[in-house]
């Protein structure tokens, strides 16, 4: 069972390529933290990724999770953004196999 937590940039890039639905063939479970969901579906309303993420959630392809360890998220916030910090924290909480990030600093911290 291969589990992954994806940040906004991964969702948006896969949406642009039309590959978001291919996650099922790669991961047994794909998760996004609440901050990533809100960034794409609320602040990014009408932009690439919003419709695709909503449809993937509705289809059960991606699950939205709340991060419990706010202390860790807050520690990661400087200099990372909320989406990256929650992606890393959720990957740890869920014992995910992968945290899919494109931010160079976030990848180094992971």
Short mmCIF file of N, CA and C in Angstrom, two decimals:
data_model
loop_
_atom_site.label_atom_id
_atom_site.label_comp_id
_atom_site.label_asym_id
_atom_site.label_seq_id
_atom_site.Cartn_x
_atom_site.Cartn_y
_atom_site.Cartn_z
N UNK A 1 0.85 -1.18 0.00
CA UNK A 1 0.00 0.00 0.00
C UNK A 1 0.89 1.24 0.00
N UNK A 2 0.92 1.96 -1.09
CA UNK A 2 1.76 3.15 -1.23
C UNK A 2 0.89 4.38 -1.05
N UNK A 3 1.23 5.17 -0.03
CA UNK A 3 0.45 6.36 0.31
C UNK A 3 1.26 7.61 0.05
N UNK A 4 0.57 8.66 -0.42
CA UNK A 4 1.24 9.92 -0.72
C UNK A 4 0.40 11.09 -0.25
N UNK A 5 1.09 12.15 0.16
CA UNK A 5 0.46 13.42 0.49
C UNK A 5 0.96 14.42 -0.55
N UNK A 6 0.03 15.11 -1.21
CA UNK A 6 0.39 16.02 -2.30
C UNK A 6 0.14 17.46 -1.91
N UNK A 7 1.03 18.35 -2.34
CA UNK A 7 0.82 19.77 -2.11
C UNK A 7 0.16 20.40 -3.33
N UNK A 8 -0.13 21.68 -3.25
CA UNK A 8 -0.87 22.38 -4.30
C UNK A 8 -0.20 22.30 -5.66
N UNK A 9 1.10 22.50 -5.69
CA UNK A 9 1.79 22.52 -6.98
C UNK A 9 1.69 21.18 -7.69
N UNK A 10 1.72 20.09 -6.95
CA UNK A 10 1.59 18.76 -7.56
C UNK A 10 0.19 18.57 -8.14
N UNK A 11 -0.83 18.98 -7.39
CA UNK A 11 -2.21 18.87 -7.86
C UNK A 11 -2.41 19.72 -9.11
N UNK A 12 -1.91 20.94 -9.08
CA UNK A 12 -2.09 21.85 -10.22
C UNK A 12 -1.35 21.34 -11.45
N UNK A 13 -0.11 20.88 -11.27
CA UNK A 13 0.66 20.37 -12.42
C UNK A 13 -0.01 19.15 -13.03
N UNK A 14 -0.45 18.22 -12.21
CA UNK A 14 -1.13 17.03 -12.73
C UNK A 14 -2.44 17.41 -13.41
N UNK A 15 -3.12 18.41 -12.87
CA UNK A 15 -4.37 18.88 -13.49
C UNK A 15 -4.10 19.51 -14.85
N UNK A 16 -3.05 20.31 -14.95
CA UNK A 16 -2.70 20.93 -16.23
C UNK A 16 -2.40 19.89 -17.30
N UNK A 17 -1.79 18.79 -16.89
CA UNK A 17 -1.44 17.73 -17.83
C UNK A 17 -2.60 16.77 -18.10
N UNK A 18 -3.66 16.89 -17.30
CA UNK A 18 -4.78 15.97 -17.43
C UNK A 18 -4.49 14.60 -16.83
N UNK A 19 -3.55 14.57 -15.87
CA UNK A 19 -3.12 13.30 -15.29
C UNK A 19 -3.57 13.07 -13.85
N UNK A 20 -4.36 13.94 -13.29
CA UNK A 20 -4.74 13.78 -11.88
C UNK A 20 -5.43 12.44 -11.64
N UNK A 21 -6.21 11.99 -12.60
CA UNK A 21 -6.92 10.72 -12.44
C UNK A 21 -5.97 9.51 -12.46
N UNK A 22 -4.73 9.71 -12.85
CA UNK A 22 -3.76 8.61 -12.89
C UNK A 22 -3.14 8.30 -11.53
N UNK A 23 -3.46 9.10 -10.53
CA UNK A 23 -2.93 8.85 -9.19
C UNK A 23 -3.30 7.46 -8.70
N UNK A 24 -4.48 7.00 -9.06
CA UNK A 24 -4.96 5.69 -8.60
C UNK A 24 -4.01 4.58 -9.05
N UNK A 25 -3.41 4.73 -10.23
CA UNK A 25 -2.48 3.72 -10.71
C UNK A 25 -1.11 3.79 -10.07
N UNK A 26 -0.83 4.89 -9.38
CA UNK A 26 0.48 5.09 -8.77
C UNK A 26 0.43 4.86 -7.26
N UNK A 27 -0.59 5.43 -6.61
CA UNK A 27 -0.70 5.35 -5.16
C UNK A 27 -1.99 4.64 -4.76
N UNK A 28 -1.92 3.87 -3.69
CA UNK A 28 -3.14 3.24 -3.18
C UNK A 28 -3.99 4.25 -2.43
N UNK A 29 -3.34 5.30 -1.90
CA UNK A 29 -4.08 6.36 -1.21
C UNK A 29 -3.37 7.68 -1.45
N UNK A 30 -4.13 8.69 -1.89
CA UNK A 30 -3.61 10.03 -2.11
C UNK A 30 -4.34 10.99 -1.17
N UNK A 31 -3.57 11.77 -0.43
CA UNK A 31 -4.13 12.69 0.56
C UNK A 31 -3.68 14.11 0.27
N UNK A 32 -4.52 15.07 0.64
CA UNK A 32 -4.12 16.47 0.65
C UNK A 32 -4.52 17.05 2.00
N UNK A 33 -3.68 17.90 2.56
CA UNK A 33 -4.06 18.56 3.81
C UNK A 33 -5.10 19.65 3.54
N UNK A 34 -5.83 20.00 4.56
CA UNK A 34 -6.90 21.00 4.45
C UNK A 34 -6.39 22.30 3.82
N UNK A 35 -5.19 22.75 4.18
CA UNK A 35 -4.66 24.01 3.63
C UNK A 35 -4.50 23.94 2.11
N UNK A 36 -4.10 22.80 1.59
CA UNK A 36 -3.94 22.62 0.14
C UNK A 36 -5.31 22.64 -0.52
N UNK A 37 -6.26 21.95 0.07
CA UNK A 37 -7.62 21.95 -0.46
C UNK A 37 -8.17 23.38 -0.53
N UNK A 38 -8.03 24.13 0.55
CA UNK A 38 -8.55 25.50 0.58
C UNK A 38 -7.81 26.41 -0.40
N UNK A 39 -6.50 26.22 -0.53
CA UNK A 39 -5.72 27.03 -1.47
C UNK A 39 -6.20 26.82 -2.91
N UNK A 40 -6.47 25.59 -3.27
CA UNK A 40 -6.87 25.29 -4.65
C UNK A 40 -8.36 25.55 -4.88
N UNK A 41 -9.21 25.12 -3.96
CA UNK A 41 -10.65 25.16 -4.21
C UNK A 41 -11.34 26.45 -3.75
N UNK A 42 -10.71 27.23 -2.88
CA UNK A 42 -11.32 28.48 -2.46
C UNK A 42 -10.55 29.69 -3.00
N UNK A 43 -9.28 29.80 -2.61
CA UNK A 43 -8.49 30.93 -3.11
C UNK A 43 -8.19 30.80 -4.60
N UNK A 44 -8.19 29.58 -5.11
CA UNK A 44 -7.93 29.36 -6.53
C UNK A 44 -9.17 29.07 -7.34
N UNK A 45 -10.31 29.47 -6.82
CA UNK A 45 -11.58 29.20 -7.50
C UNK A 45 -11.53 29.68 -8.95
N UNK A 46 -11.90 28.76 -9.85
CA UNK A 46 -11.93 29.08 -11.27
C UNK A 46 -10.60 28.87 -11.98
N UNK A 47 -9.55 28.55 -11.23
CA UNK A 47 -8.24 28.34 -11.83
C UNK A 47 -7.99 26.85 -12.05
N UNK A 48 -6.93 26.55 -12.78
CA UNK A 48 -6.57 25.16 -13.03
C UNK A 48 -6.38 24.43 -11.71
N UNK A 49 -6.96 23.27 -11.59
CA UNK A 49 -6.84 22.45 -10.40
C UNK A 49 -8.09 22.42 -9.55
N UNK A 50 -8.84 23.51 -9.55
CA UNK A 50 -10.03 23.56 -8.68
C UNK A 50 -11.06 22.51 -9.07
N UNK A 51 -11.46 22.48 -10.30
CA UNK A 51 -12.47 21.51 -10.75
C UNK A 51 -11.92 20.09 -10.65
N UNK A 52 -10.67 19.91 -11.07
CA UNK A 52 -10.06 18.59 -11.08
C UNK A 52 -9.94 18.01 -9.66
N UNK A 53 -9.52 18.84 -8.71
CA UNK A 53 -9.39 18.37 -7.33
C UNK A 53 -10.77 18.06 -6.76
N UNK A 54 -11.74 18.92 -7.00
CA UNK A 54 -13.10 18.68 -6.50
C UNK A 54 -13.64 17.36 -7.03
N UNK A 55 -13.43 17.11 -8.32
CA UNK A 55 -13.91 15.86 -8.93
C UNK A 55 -13.16 14.65 -8.37
N UNK A 56 -11.86 14.79 -8.14
CA UNK A 56 -11.07 13.68 -7.60
C UNK A 56 -11.50 13.34 -6.17
N UNK A 57 -11.85 14.36 -5.40
CA UNK A 57 -12.34 14.13 -4.04
C UNK A 57 -13.70 13.45 -4.09
N UNK A 58 -14.58 13.95 -4.94
CA UNK A 58 -15.91 13.36 -5.08
C UNK A 58 -15.84 11.91 -5.53
N UNK A 59 -14.88 11.59 -6.39
CA UNK A 59 -14.72 10.23 -6.90
C UNK A 59 -14.00 9.31 -5.92
N UNK A 60 -13.51 9.86 -4.82
CA UNK A 60 -12.80 9.06 -3.83
C UNK A 60 -11.34 8.81 -4.18
N UNK A 61 -10.83 9.52 -5.17
CA UNK A 61 -9.44 9.36 -5.60
C UNK A 61 -8.48 10.06 -4.63
N UNK A 62 -8.92 11.17 -4.06
CA UNK A 62 -8.11 11.95 -3.12
C UNK A 62 -8.95 12.22 -1.88
N UNK A 63 -8.31 12.14 -0.72
CA UNK A 63 -8.98 12.45 0.55
C UNK A 63 -8.36 13.70 1.16
N UNK A 64 -9.19 14.53 1.76
CA UNK A 64 -8.73 15.73 2.47
C UNK A 64 -8.63 15.39 3.95
N UNK A 65 -7.51 15.74 4.56
CA UNK A 65 -7.30 15.46 5.98
C UNK A 65 -6.88 16.73 6.71
N UNK A 66 -7.28 16.80 7.97
CA UNK A 66 -6.85 17.89 8.84
C UNK A 66 -5.56 17.47 9.54
N UNK A 67 -4.62 18.37 9.62
CA UNK A 67 -3.36 18.10 10.32
C UNK A 67 -3.60 18.33 11.80
N UNK A 68 -3.20 17.37 12.61
CA UNK A 68 -3.41 17.47 14.06
C UNK A 68 -2.25 18.19 14.76
N UNK A 69 -1.03 17.99 14.28
CA UNK A 69 0.15 18.54 14.94
C UNK A 69 0.41 19.98 14.50
N UNK A 70 -0.31 20.91 15.11
CA UNK A 70 -0.17 22.32 14.75
C UNK A 70 1.19 22.88 15.18
N UNK A 71 1.79 22.32 16.22
CA UNK A 71 3.11 22.78 16.67
C UNK A 71 4.13 22.53 15.55
N UNK A 72 4.07 21.35 14.94
CA UNK A 72 4.98 21.05 13.83
C UNK A 72 4.71 21.96 12.64
N UNK A 73 3.45 22.17 12.31
CA UNK A 73 3.11 23.06 11.19
C UNK A 73 3.68 24.45 11.44
N UNK A 74 3.49 24.97 12.64
CA UNK A 74 3.99 26.31 12.97
C UNK A 74 5.52 26.38 12.91
N UNK A 75 6.19 25.30 13.31
CA UNK A 75 7.65 25.27 13.25
C UNK A 75 8.15 25.26 11.81
N UNK A 76 7.38 24.67 10.91
CA UNK A 76 7.77 24.59 9.50
C UNK A 76 7.42 25.84 8.71
N UNK A 77 6.56 26.68 9.26
CA UNK A 77 6.07 27.85 8.53
C UNK A 77 7.14 28.88 8.18
N UNK A 78 8.22 28.89 8.90
CA UNK A 78 9.27 29.84 8.58
C UNK A 78 10.42 29.10 7.95
N UNK A 79 10.61 29.12 6.68
CA UNK A 79 10.10 30.01 5.65
C UNK A 79 9.09 29.36 4.70
N UNK A 80 8.58 28.18 5.01
CA UNK A 80 7.65 27.50 4.11
C UNK A 80 6.26 28.11 4.17
N UNK A 81 5.48 27.89 3.13
CA UNK A 81 4.08 28.30 3.12
C UNK A 81 3.23 27.28 3.86
N UNK A 82 2.00 27.65 4.15
CA UNK A 82 1.11 26.78 4.91
C UNK A 82 0.86 25.45 4.20
N UNK A 83 0.66 25.48 2.90
CA UNK A 83 0.41 24.24 2.16
C UNK A 83 1.57 23.27 2.25
N UNK A 84 2.79 23.76 2.07
CA UNK A 84 3.97 22.91 2.16
C UNK A 84 4.15 22.39 3.59
N UNK A 85 3.97 23.26 4.58
CA UNK A 85 4.13 22.85 5.97
C UNK A 85 3.11 21.78 6.34
N UNK A 86 1.86 21.97 5.94
CA UNK A 86 0.84 20.96 6.25
C UNK A 86 1.07 19.67 5.48
N UNK A 87 1.58 19.77 4.26
CA UNK A 87 1.88 18.56 3.48
C UNK A 87 2.93 17.72 4.21
N UNK A 88 3.98 18.36 4.67
CA UNK A 88 5.04 17.64 5.38
C UNK A 88 4.54 17.07 6.70
N UNK A 89 3.78 17.85 7.45
CA UNK A 89 3.27 17.39 8.74
C UNK A 89 2.30 16.23 8.55
N UNK A 90 1.42 16.33 7.57
CA UNK A 90 0.45 15.26 7.33
C UNK A 90 1.15 13.98 6.87
N UNK A 91 2.18 14.11 6.06
CA UNK A 91 2.93 12.93 5.62
C UNK A 91 3.52 12.19 6.82
N UNK A 92 4.01 12.94 7.80
CA UNK A 92 4.54 12.32 9.02
C UNK A 92 3.42 11.70 9.84
N UNK A 93 2.34 12.43 10.04
CA UNK A 93 1.22 11.91 10.84
C UNK A 93 0.62 10.64 10.25
N UNK A 94 0.52 10.59 8.94
CA UNK A 94 -0.12 9.46 8.26
C UNK A 94 0.87 8.36 7.88
N UNK A 95 2.14 8.54 8.23
CA UNK A 95 3.19 7.60 7.84
C UNK A 95 3.16 7.33 6.34
N UNK A 96 3.00 8.41 5.57
CA UNK A 96 2.93 8.30 4.11
C UNK A 96 4.30 7.91 3.55
N UNK A 97 4.26 7.22 2.44
CA UNK A 97 5.49 6.83 1.77
C UNK A 97 6.14 8.01 1.05
N UNK A 98 5.31 8.94 0.59
CA UNK A 98 5.81 10.09 -0.17
C UNK A 98 5.10 11.38 0.23
N UNK A 99 5.87 12.47 0.25
CA UNK A 99 5.32 13.82 0.31
C UNK A 99 5.69 14.44 -1.04
N UNK A 100 4.69 14.74 -1.86
CA UNK A 100 4.95 15.22 -3.22
C UNK A 100 4.95 16.75 -3.19
N UNK A 101 6.16 17.32 -3.28
CA UNK A 101 6.37 18.77 -3.18
C UNK A 101 7.27 19.23 -4.32
N UNK A 102 7.07 20.44 -4.80
CA UNK A 102 7.99 20.96 -5.81
C UNK A 102 8.88 22.07 -5.27
N UNK A 103 8.57 22.57 -4.09
CA UNK A 103 9.36 23.64 -3.49
C UNK A 103 10.72 23.08 -3.05
N UNK A 104 11.80 23.64 -3.56
CA UNK A 104 13.15 23.13 -3.28
C UNK A 104 13.45 23.11 -1.78
N UNK A 105 13.13 24.19 -1.09
CA UNK A 105 13.39 24.25 0.35
C UNK A 105 12.55 23.21 1.08
N UNK A 106 11.30 23.05 0.68
CA UNK A 106 10.43 22.07 1.33
C UNK A 106 10.98 20.66 1.13
N UNK A 107 11.46 20.37 -0.06
CA UNK A 107 12.03 19.04 -0.33
C UNK A 107 13.28 18.80 0.53
N UNK A 108 14.10 19.83 0.70
CA UNK A 108 15.29 19.68 1.54
C UNK A 108 14.89 19.44 2.99
N UNK A 109 13.86 20.13 3.45
CA UNK A 109 13.42 19.96 4.83
C UNK A 109 12.78 18.60 5.05
N UNK A 110 12.11 18.08 4.02
CA UNK A 110 11.46 16.77 4.13
C UNK A 110 12.51 15.70 4.35
#
